[in-house]
Tab-separated table of C-alpha atoms and ligand atoms in Angstrom:
chain	number	residue	atom	x	y	z
P	13	UNK	CA	9.818	-22.039	-3.947
P	14	UNK	CA	9.561	-18.662	-2.265
P	15	UNK	CA	7.866	-15.324	-2.757
P	16	UNK	CA	10.225	-12.357	-2.718
P	17	UNK	CA	8.549	-9.464	-0.928
P	18	UNK	CA	10.330	-6.169	-1.601
P	19	UNK	CA	9.476	-3.581	1.038
P	20	UNK	CA	8.278	-6.422	3.271
P	21	UNK	CA	9.113	-4.508	6.470
P	22	UNK	CA	6.798	-1.649	5.493
P	23	UNK	CA	3.192	-1.059	6.472
P	24	UNK	CA	1.371	-3.078	3.794
P	25	UNK	CA	4.295	-5.459	3.211
P	26	UNK	CA	4.495	-6.614	6.843
P	27	UNK	CA	0.761	-7.384	6.978
P	28	UNK	CA	1.043	-9.221	3.672
P	29	UNK	CA	3.919	-11.356	4.982
P	30	UNK	CA	1.616	-12.642	7.762
P	31	UNK	CA	-1.136	-13.409	5.273
P	32	UNK	CA	1.245	-15.207	2.885
P	33	UNK	CA	2.607	-17.269	5.752
P	34	UNK	CA	-0.946	-18.227	6.773
P	35	UNK	CA	-1.680	-19.237	3.177
P	36	UNK	CA	1.370	-21.532	3.184
P	37	UNK	CA	3.763	-19.479	1.022
P	38	UNK	CA	7.471	-19.257	1.879
P	39	UNK	CA	8.520	-15.646	2.156
P	40	UNK	CA	11.836	-13.855	1.576
P	41	UNK	CA	11.982	-10.167	2.505
P	42	UNK	CA	14.132	-7.450	0.954
P	43	UNK	CA	14.107	-4.022	2.573
P	44	UNK	CA	16.590	-1.204	3.113
P	45	UNK	CA	14.615	0.186	6.099
P	46	UNK	CA	14.515	3.634	4.482
P	47	UNK	CA	10.937	3.923	5.768
P	48	UNK	CA	10.641	1.063	8.257
P	49	UNK	CA	12.336	-0.516	11.238
P	50	UNK	CA	14.175	-3.820	11.709
P	51	UNK	CA	11.981	-4.209	14.815
P	52	UNK	CA	9.183	-5.238	12.428
P	53	UNK	CA	10.935	-8.592	11.981
P	54	UNK	CA	10.812	-9.257	15.739
P	55	UNK	CA	7.120	-8.402	15.782
P	56	UNK	CA	6.478	-10.690	12.808
P	57	UNK	CA	8.230	-13.464	14.700
P	58	UNK	CA	6.028	-12.904	17.754
P	59	UNK	CA	2.913	-13.071	15.592
P	60	UNK	CA	3.842	-16.007	13.329
P	61	UNK	CA	6.575	-17.822	15.269
P	62	UNK	CA	8.766	-17.570	12.158
P	63	UNK	CA	12.104	-15.974	11.370
P	64	UNK	CA	11.589	-14.831	7.802
P	65	UNK	CA	14.749	-14.601	5.698
P	66	UNK	CA	15.546	-10.893	5.544
P	67	UNK	CA	18.039	-9.348	3.143
P	68	UNK	CA	18.827	-5.780	4.118
P	69	UNK	CA	19.683	-3.842	0.987
P	70	UNK	CA	18.530	-1.554	-1.767
P	71	UNK	CA	16.633	-2.679	-4.861
P	72	UNK	CA	18.660	-0.078	-6.763
P	73	UNK	CA	21.721	-2.254	-6.097
P	74	UNK	CA	21.730	-4.843	-8.895
P	75	UNK	CA	24.538	-6.963	-7.423
P	76	UNK	CA	22.687	-7.137	-4.132
P	77	UNK	CA	19.481	-8.305	-5.819
P	78	UNK	CA	21.383	-10.843	-7.914
P	79	UNK	CA	22.896	-12.273	-4.725
P	80	UNK	CA	19.383	-12.683	-3.240
P	81	UNK	CA	18.128	-14.478	-6.360
P	82	UNK	CA	21.245	-16.701	-6.318
P	83	UNK	CA	20.714	-17.726	-2.699
P	84	UNK	CA	16.927	-18.129	-2.689
P	85	UNK	CA	14.714	-20.123	-5.008
P	86	UNK	CA	12.399	-17.247	-5.919
P	87	UNK	CA	9.215	-18.154	-7.725
P	88	UNK	CA	7.476	-14.790	-7.910
P	89	UNK	CA	7.751	-11.283	-6.548
P	90	UNK	CA	5.454	-8.921	-4.679
P	91	UNK	CA	6.913	-5.467	-5.148
P	92	UNK	CA	6.055	-2.946	-2.420
P	93	UNK	CA	9.413	-1.154	-2.136
P	94	UNK	CA	9.148	2.500	-3.046
P	95	UNK	CA	8.680	5.985	-1.647
P	96	UNK	CA	5.059	7.013	-1.097
P	97	UNK	CA	4.695	10.535	0.312
P	98	UNK	CA	2.952	12.837	-2.152
P	99	UNK	CA	4.195	16.134	-0.658
P	100	UNK	CA	7.774	14.909	-0.368
P	101	UNK	CA	7.667	13.764	-4.001
P	102	UNK	CA	6.947	17.350	-5.072
P	103	UNK	CA	10.034	18.513	-3.162
P	104	UNK	CA	12.278	15.625	-4.203
P	105	UNK	CA	11.143	14.468	-7.658
P	106	UNK	CA	14.545	13.085	-8.665
P	107	UNK	CA	14.756	10.920	-5.544
P	108	UNK	CA	11.208	9.651	-6.153
P	109	UNK	CA	11.677	8.884	-9.851
P	110	UNK	CA	15.024	7.233	-9.145
P	111	UNK	CA	13.917	5.076	-6.236
P	112	UNK	CA	10.519	4.064	-7.618
P	113	UNK	CA	11.224	3.822	-11.331
P	114	UNK	CA	14.918	2.909	-11.510
P	115	UNK	CA	14.431	0.547	-8.558
P	116	UNK	CA	11.644	-1.279	-10.387
P	117	UNK	CA	13.658	-1.400	-13.642
P	118	UNK	CA	16.588	-3.007	-11.821
P	119	UNK	CA	14.268	-5.490	-10.134
P	120	UNK	CA	12.551	-6.437	-13.422
P	121	UNK	CA	15.920	-6.862	-15.138
P	122	UNK	CA	17.169	-9.202	-12.400
P	123	UNK	CA	13.882	-11.123	-12.466
P	124	UNK	CA	14.277	-11.599	-16.218
P	125	UNK	CA	17.857	-12.788	-15.729
P	126	UNK	CA	16.605	-15.487	-13.338
P	127	UNK	CA	13.556	-16.268	-15.470
P	128	UNK	CA	11.161	-15.180	-12.712
P	129	UNK	CA	8.331	-13.518	-14.599
P	130	UNK	CA	5.388	-13.334	-12.196
P	131	UNK	CA	5.009	-10.071	-10.324
P	132	UNK	CA	2.372	-8.413	-8.148
P	133	UNK	CA	2.879	-4.653	-8.163
P	134	UNK	CA	1.668	-2.011	-5.673
P	135	UNK	CA	-0.102	0.650	-7.651
P	136	UNK	CA	-2.604	3.140	-6.333
P	137	UNK	CA	-6.017	4.691	-6.893
P	138	UNK	CA	-4.051	7.901	-7.424
P	139	UNK	CA	-3.671	6.841	-11.096
P	140	UNK	CA	-7.364	7.658	-11.655
P	141	UNK	CA	-6.296	11.316	-11.518
P	142	UNK	CA	-8.705	14.255	-11.351
P	143	UNK	CA	-11.062	13.631	-14.265
P	144	UNK	CA	-12.769	10.261	-13.839
P	145	UNK	CA	-16.208	9.721	-12.331
P	146	UNK	CA	-16.764	7.290	-9.427
P	147	UNK	CA	-16.852	4.378	-9.039
P	148	UNK	CA	-13.393	4.030	-10.562
P	149	UNK	CA	-13.026	1.133	-12.988
P	150	UNK	CA	-9.791	-0.351	-14.258
P	151	UNK	CA	-10.349	0.583	-17.905
P	152	UNK	CA	-10.592	4.322	-17.161
P	153	UNK	CA	-7.786	6.588	-18.396
P	154	UNK	CA	-4.951	7.179	-15.941
P	155	UNK	CA	-3.154	10.398	-15.042
P	156	UNK	CA	-1.411	12.051	-12.113
P	157	UNK	CA	-0.997	15.378	-10.351
P	158	UNK	CA	2.358	14.921	-8.599
P	159	UNK	CA	5.661	13.030	-9.041
P	160	UNK	CA	4.593	10.164	-6.749
P	161	UNK	CA	1.442	9.628	-8.819
P	162	UNK	CA	3.468	9.827	-12.029
P	163	UNK	CA	5.785	7.080	-10.777
P	164	UNK	CA	2.721	4.797	-10.520
P	165	UNK	CA	1.317	5.852	-13.924
P	166	UNK	CA	4.730	5.340	-15.542
P	167	UNK	CA	5.422	2.032	-13.813
P	168	UNK	CA	2.031	0.711	-14.914
P	169	UNK	CA	2.996	1.604	-18.500
P	170	UNK	CA	6.429	-0.012	-18.110
P	171	UNK	CA	4.921	-3.206	-16.682
P	172	UNK	CA	2.338	-3.249	-19.454
P	173	UNK	CA	5.085	-2.930	-22.089
P	174	UNK	CA	7.190	-5.662	-20.465
P	175	UNK	CA	4.213	-8.050	-20.359
P	176	UNK	CA	3.391	-7.238	-23.998
P	177	UNK	CA	6.982	-7.840	-25.134
P	178	UNK	CA	7.235	-11.361	-23.712
P	179	UNK	CA	4.185	-13.526	-23.064
P	180	UNK	CA	5.955	-15.401	-20.263
P	181	UNK	CA	5.360	-12.411	-17.987
P	182	UNK	CA	2.289	-12.166	-15.768
P	183	UNK	CA	1.795	-8.826	-14.035
P	184	UNK	CA	-0.957	-8.330	-11.464
P	185	UNK	CA	-1.066	-4.595	-10.936
P	186	UNK	CA	-3.059	-3.895	-7.777
P	187	UNK	CA	-4.520	-0.425	-7.356
P	188	UNK	CA	-5.006	0.133	-3.626
P	189	UNK	CA	-7.566	2.621	-2.377
P	190	UNK	CA	-6.985	4.072	1.152
P	191	UNK	CA	-5.391	1.460	3.437
P	192	UNK	CA	-5.904	1.941	7.174
P	193	UNK	CA	-6.165	-0.375	10.190
P	194	UNK	CA	-3.545	-2.682	11.625
P	195	UNK	CA	-3.006	-6.281	12.655
P	196	UNK	CA	-5.357	-7.144	15.538
P	197	UNK	CA	-2.385	-7.938	17.820
P	198	UNK	CA	-1.428	-4.254	17.832
P	199	UNK	CA	2.171	-5.345	17.209
P	200	UNK	CA	2.504	-3.954	13.687
P	201	UNK	CA	0.891	-0.976	11.992
P	202	UNK	CA	1.526	2.229	10.105
P	203	UNK	CA	4.434	4.171	11.598
P	204	UNK	CA	5.011	7.308	9.560
P	205	UNK	CA	8.183	9.337	10.047
P	206	UNK	CA	7.528	12.840	11.351
P	207	UNK	CA	4.116	14.466	10.992
P	208	UNK	CA	1.762	12.114	9.139
P	209	UNK	CA	0.480	13.131	5.706
P	210	UNK	CA	-2.405	10.692	5.761
P	211	UNK	CA	-5.689	11.085	7.560
P	212	UNK	CA	-5.801	7.963	9.737
P	213	UNK	CA	-2.383	8.254	11.443
P	214	UNK	CA	-2.960	11.985	11.878
P	215	UNK	CA	-6.243	11.326	13.705
P	216	UNK	CA	-4.785	8.607	15.942
P	217	UNK	CA	-1.776	10.793	16.802
P	218	UNK	CA	-4.169	13.560	17.877
P	219	UNK	CA	-6.114	10.994	19.908
P	220	UNK	CA	-2.967	9.761	21.654
P	221	UNK	CA	-1.907	13.337	22.440
P	222	UNK	CA	1.085	13.638	20.097
P	223	UNK	CA	-0.620	16.239	17.893
P	224	UNK	CA	-2.932	19.021	19.000
P	225	UNK	CA	-5.797	18.800	16.523
P	226	UNK	CA	-6.763	17.466	13.134
P	227	UNK	CA	-6.724	19.885	10.214
P	228	UNK	CA	-9.488	18.984	7.803
P	229	UNK	CA	-8.568	20.060	4.299
P	230	UNK	CA	-11.739	21.686	3.016
P	231	UNK	CA	-15.454	21.412	3.822
P	232	UNK	CA	-16.717	23.062	0.651
P	233	UNK	CA	-16.626	20.035	-1.658
P	234	UNK	CA	-19.709	18.904	-3.507
P	235	UNK	CA	-20.390	16.059	-1.036
P	236	UNK	CA	-23.158	15.633	1.589
P	237	UNK	CA	-21.094	17.116	4.457
P	238	UNK	CA	-18.665	19.112	2.304
P	239	UNK	CA	-15.577	17.016	3.181
P	240	UNK	CA	-13.847	14.626	0.775
P	241	UNK	CA	-15.008	11.033	0.424
P	242	UNK	CA	-12.576	8.102	0.293
P	243	UNK	CA	-12.683	4.326	0.023
P	244	UNK	CA	-10.966	3.071	3.183
P	245	UNK	CA	-9.787	-0.511	3.214
P	246	UNK	CA	-8.393	-2.555	6.096
P	247	UNK	CA	-4.741	-3.419	5.554
P	248	UNK	CA	-5.579	-7.076	6.373
P	249	UNK	CA	-8.029	-7.086	3.472
P	250	UNK	CA	-5.301	-5.687	1.223
P	251	UNK	CA	-2.919	-8.364	2.486
P	252	UNK	CA	-5.476	-11.051	1.626
P	253	UNK	CA	-5.749	-9.493	-1.840
P	254	UNK	CA	-2.048	-10.229	-2.405
P	255	UNK	CA	-2.416	-13.838	-1.439
P	256	UNK	CA	-5.395	-14.066	-3.821
P	257	UNK	CA	-3.311	-12.408	-6.549
P	258	UNK	CA	-0.551	-14.994	-6.104
P	259	UNK	CA	-3.053	-17.827	-6.397
P	260	UNK	CA	-4.353	-16.208	-9.576
P	261	UNK	CA	-0.808	-16.038	-10.976
P	262	UNK	CA	-0.077	-19.645	-10.045
P	263	UNK	CA	-3.316	-21.044	-11.431
P	264	UNK	CA	-3.043	-19.289	-14.782
P	265	UNK	CA	-0.249	-18.947	-17.316
P	266	UNK	CA	0.808	-16.005	-19.450
P	267	UNK	CA	-1.664	-13.570	-18.037
P	268	UNK	CA	-0.063	-10.456	-19.478
P	269	UNK	CA	-0.861	-7.265	-17.590
P	270	UNK	CA	-3.955	-6.968	-15.386
P	271	UNK	CA	-4.834	-3.832	-13.424
P	272	UNK	CA	-7.113	-4.714	-10.497
P	273	UNK	CA	-8.699	-2.400	-7.908
P	274	UNK	CA	-8.496	-3.356	-4.241
P	275	UNK	CA	-11.085	-1.226	-2.501
P	276	UNK	CA	-14.145	-1.643	-0.290
P	277	UNK	CA	-16.478	0.047	-2.824
P	278	UNK	CA	-17.772	2.206	0.054
P	279	UNK	CA	-17.139	5.908	0.424
P	280	UNK	CA	-16.807	7.607	3.805
P	281	UNK	CA	-16.283	11.332	4.293
P	282	UNK	CA	-13.469	12.761	6.385
P	283	UNK	CA	-16.002	13.796	9.040
P	284	UNK	CA	-17.539	10.314	9.065
P	285	UNK	CA	-14.112	8.753	9.601
P	286	UNK	CA	-13.424	11.188	12.378
P	287	UNK	CA	-16.673	10.282	14.113
P	288	UNK	CA	-15.901	6.552	13.761
P	289	UNK	CA	-12.498	7.158	15.343
P	290	UNK	CA	-14.156	9.080	18.181
P	291	UNK	CA	-16.288	6.024	18.898
P	292	UNK	CA	-13.258	3.716	18.817
P	293	UNK	CA	-11.197	5.990	21.056
P	294	UNK	CA	-14.086	6.886	23.362
P	295	UNK	CA	-13.534	10.645	23.340
P	296	UNK	CA	-13.861	13.705	21.141
P	297	UNK	CA	-11.002	14.418	18.753
P	298	UNK	CA	-10.408	18.153	18.234
P	299	UNK	CA	-10.296	19.486	14.678
P	300	UNK	CA	-10.319	22.672	12.629
P	301	UNK	CA	-11.392	23.222	9.073
P	302	UNK	CA	-8.570	24.453	6.840
P	303	UNK	CA	-8.471	25.228	3.132
P	304	UNK	CA	-8.412	22.530	0.463
P	305	UNK	CA	-5.179	20.602	-0.114
P	306	UNK	CA	-3.806	20.898	-3.662
P	307	UNK	CA	-4.455	17.825	-5.787
P	308	UNK	CA	-7.277	16.337	-3.654
P	309	UNK	CA	-10.334	15.087	-5.507
P	310	UNK	CA	-13.784	15.310	-3.915
P	311	UNK	CA	-14.825	11.672	-4.169
P	312	UNK	CA	-12.847	8.474	-4.680
P	313	UNK	CA	-14.130	4.916	-4.403
P	314	UNK	CA	-13.618	1.687	-6.257
P	315	UNK	CA	-15.574	-0.610	-8.440
P	316	UNK	CA	-13.968	-3.818	-7.146
P	317	UNK	CA	-15.922	-6.271	-9.287
P	318	UNK	CA	-12.828	-7.256	-11.280
P	319	UNK	CA	-11.053	-8.371	-8.083
P	320	UNK	CA	-14.099	-10.396	-7.150
P	321	UNK	CA	-14.279	-12.034	-10.562
P	322	UNK	CA	-10.576	-12.719	-11.164
P	323	UNK	CA	-9.192	-13.089	-7.638
P	324	UNK	CA	-12.308	-14.251	-5.807
P	325	UNK	CA	-11.520	-11.474	-3.335
P	326	UNK	CA	-13.601	-8.853	-1.620
P	327	UNK	CA	-13.103	-6.565	1.360
P	328	UNK	CA	-14.551	-7.956	4.601
P	329	UNK	CA	-13.618	-5.541	7.376
P	330	UNK	CA	-15.980	-2.716	8.366
P	331	UNK	CA	-15.074	0.885	9.047
P	332	UNK	CA	-15.543	0.168	12.775
P	333	UNK	CA	-12.953	-2.647	12.537
P	334	UNK	CA	-10.533	-0.346	10.726
P	335	UNK	CA	-10.782	2.463	13.297
P	336	UNK	CA	-10.599	0.019	16.239
P	337	UNK	CA	-7.452	-1.646	14.880
P	338	UNK	CA	-5.709	1.613	13.917
P	339	UNK	CA	-6.357	2.917	17.411
P	340	UNK	CA	-5.278	-0.322	19.102
P	341	UNK	CA	-1.932	-0.097	17.263
P	342	UNK	CA	-1.468	3.616	18.015
P	343	UNK	CA	-2.291	3.428	21.725
P	344	UNK	CA	0.023	0.459	22.258
P	345	UNK	CA	2.829	2.088	20.233
P	346	UNK	CA	2.539	5.868	20.568
P	347	UNK	CA	6.011	6.210	19.048
P	348	UNK	CA	5.656	3.471	16.456
P	349	UNK	CA	8.404	0.855	16.463
P	350	UNK	CA	10.544	2.963	18.795
P	351	UNK	CA	8.369	1.751	21.703
C	241	NAD	P1	6.036	1.765	3.419
C	241	NAD	O1	6.902	2.950	3.223
C	241	NAD	O2	5.548	1.458	4.785
C	241	NAD	O3	6.758	0.458	2.840
C	241	NAD	C1	7.663	0.510	1.773
C	241	NAD	C2	8.899	-0.268	2.203
C	241	NAD	O4	9.847	-0.274	1.118
C	241	NAD	C3	9.604	0.350	3.404
C	241	NAD	O5	9.852	-0.674	4.375
C	241	NAD	C4	10.914	0.902	2.847
C	241	NAD	O6	11.964	0.843	3.792
C	241	NAD	C5	11.136	-0.011	1.647
C	241	NAD	N1	11.911	0.597	0.547
C	241	NAD	C6	11.704	1.779	-0.069
C	241	NAD	N2	12.619	1.955	-1.036
C	241	NAD	C7	13.406	0.860	-1.056
C	241	NAD	C8	14.520	0.462	-1.824
C	241	NAD	N3	15.037	1.242	-2.786
C	241	NAD	N4	15.087	-0.748	-1.574
C	241	NAD	C9	14.598	-1.557	-0.591
C	241	NAD	N5	13.555	-1.217	0.189
C	241	NAD	C10	12.968	-0.019	-0.049
C	241	NAD	O7	4.800	1.923	2.405
C	241	NAD	P2	3.432	1.104	2.316
C	241	NAD	O8	2.347	1.989	2.799
C	241	NAD	O9	3.610	-0.242	2.900
C	241	NAD	O10	3.290	1.010	0.738
C	241	NAD	C11	3.807	-0.079	0.006
C	241	NAD	C12	3.578	0.180	-1.468
C	241	NAD	O11	2.188	0.403	-1.697
C	241	NAD	C13	4.312	1.412	-2.006
C	241	NAD	O12	4.771	1.125	-3.308
C	241	NAD	C14	3.223	2.455	-2.056
C	241	NAD	O13	3.467	3.430	-3.050
C	241	NAD	C15	2.006	1.620	-2.400
C	241	NAD	N6	0.745	2.227	-1.963
C	241	NAD	C16	0.583	2.610	-0.663
C	241	NAD	C17	-0.595	3.235	-0.271
C	241	NAD	C18	-0.774	3.706	1.153
C	241	NAD	O14	-1.647	4.539	1.388
C	241	NAD	N7	-0.034	3.205	2.123
C	241	NAD	C19	-1.631	3.428	-1.203
C	241	NAD	C20	-1.442	3.007	-2.515
C	241	NAD	C21	-0.248	2.408	-2.894
C	242	UDP	N1	-7.044	14.824	5.072
C	242	UDP	C1	-7.316	15.815	5.987
C	242	UDP	N2	-6.390	16.098	6.939
C	242	UDP	C2	-5.197	15.434	7.040
C	242	UDP	C3	-4.936	14.410	6.095
C	242	UDP	C4	-5.875	14.137	5.123
C	242	UDP	O1	-8.379	16.439	5.936
C	242	UDP	O2	-4.385	15.748	7.917
C	242	UDP	C5	-8.048	14.489	4.038
C	242	UDP	C6	-7.536	14.695	2.627
C	242	UDP	O3	-7.796	16.010	2.202
C	242	UDP	C7	-8.346	13.650	1.854
C	242	UDP	C8	-8.584	12.536	2.862
C	242	UDP	O4	-8.347	13.108	4.156
C	242	UDP	O5	-9.570	14.203	1.510
C	242	UDP	C9	-7.651	11.342	2.685
C	242	UDP	O6	-6.312	11.838	2.599
C	242	UDP	P1	-5.045	10.903	2.678
C	242	UDP	O7	-3.838	11.783	2.532
C	242	UDP	O8	-5.126	10.030	3.879
C	242	UDP	O9	-5.209	9.935	1.419
C	242	UDP	P2	-5.376	10.265	-0.158
C	242	UDP	O10	-6.829	10.027	-0.457
C	242	UDP	O11	-4.943	11.662	-0.395
C	242	UDP	O12	-4.507	9.251	-0.800
C-alpha cells in the first residue's frame, strides 16, 4: 500500500516525502518537474537512503496517471502538484486554471476509477480573502483576489461536492499559512525560478548576494510597525501535518470534506522576520520601503485548534529555527538545485 504524492519533487512535497518515510509510509512520486529539479530525488536518497519510485509525467495526462495506478498499489493521494505564483497567475490565468483545476479533475477521475477515495489536498490561507478578521477559522467564508487564489477556492468547492456525492470519499483539505525553512541537512529547500515572489527566499537571496536589497511592500498598514503580519510555519511542521492527516484518514472512515488550517497561530511582521534573518545570517540585510503590493492583507494568522483536535498536530519550530534553516539551505545552495 503506497501513498501517491503528486508534486513530490517540489518544495513542500519533498519535505513531506521525508516525513512520510520516517512515519513508515511507502511513497510513490509523480512530478513533471515544471517547477522542480530531478536532482531533488538524489538529495532525498542522501537524506533517507531510499530510491523513491518516481514517475515523470503530467497529471493532466490521464493515460499516464492510469499507468501509475496500474503499476502501483495506491492507497491514498497527497496532491501538491499545481502552479503557485500569484503574479504569474494574473498574467497566465488560462494556464493556471488548466493546470490546477483540470489537473485535479483528471486526478480525481482516475482515483475514482481505481476506487482510491482518500485525498489530502494542498489549499492555502489565501482562501480567507480580504474580508475576514484574524485569527482565521475554517468556517469563515472563502474568497480570492487573483486566479491562483480562485483555483484554491474552486478546488475546495469541487472537493466538497465530490465528497458530498459519494460518502466513500474522505478529503482532508489543508490550508497552509506561510511555509518557510528547509530540511536541517541543507540538501533540500525552496528553489524559486527567477526572482522570488515570496518574502523568505527574497531575503535569503539578498543575504547571499544574488539580489541587491529587499523591497518591503508597504509600511503604512494598521499594524504595530506598519508592515504586514503573517503566520510563518516551518516546512517540516507542514510535512508532519501531512503525515498526521494520513493517520486521520486511515483511522476514520467516510470523513467527507474537512478544511483544516496548518499554521503556527503566531503573527510576525515583515520587519520582525527581516531582523530574525539578520540574526541568523549574522549581518545587516539592506532594504527599502516600497508601496503596497496589490491584494496583500494587513494581518494573517491561523486559529489551528481544529488541526490540534482532529490531527493531534501543532507547529513546533520557532521563528529562529525557520530563519536558521532557510539560510542554511540558501548559503549551501546559492543557485538552488543547480549547485
Ligand atoms: P512547488 O512548485 O515547489 O511544488 C509543486 C510541484 O508540482 C513541482 O515539483 C512541480 O514541478 C509539480 N507540478 C506542477 N504542475 C504539475 C503537473 N501538471 N503535473 C505534475 N507535476 C506538476 O510548490 P510548493 O510550494 O511545494 O507547493 C505545493 C502545493 O502547496 C501547491 O499546490 C501550492 O499551491 C500549495 N501551497 C503552497 C504554499 C507556499 O507558500 N509554498 C502556500 C499554500 C499552498
Ligand atoms: N513581501 C515584501 N517583499 C517581498 C515579498 C513579500 O515586503 O519581496 C511581503 C508581502 O507584502 C507580505 C509578506 O511579505 O506582506 C509575505 O508575502 P509572501 O509573498 O511571502 O506571502 P503571502 O502572505 O503573500 O502569501
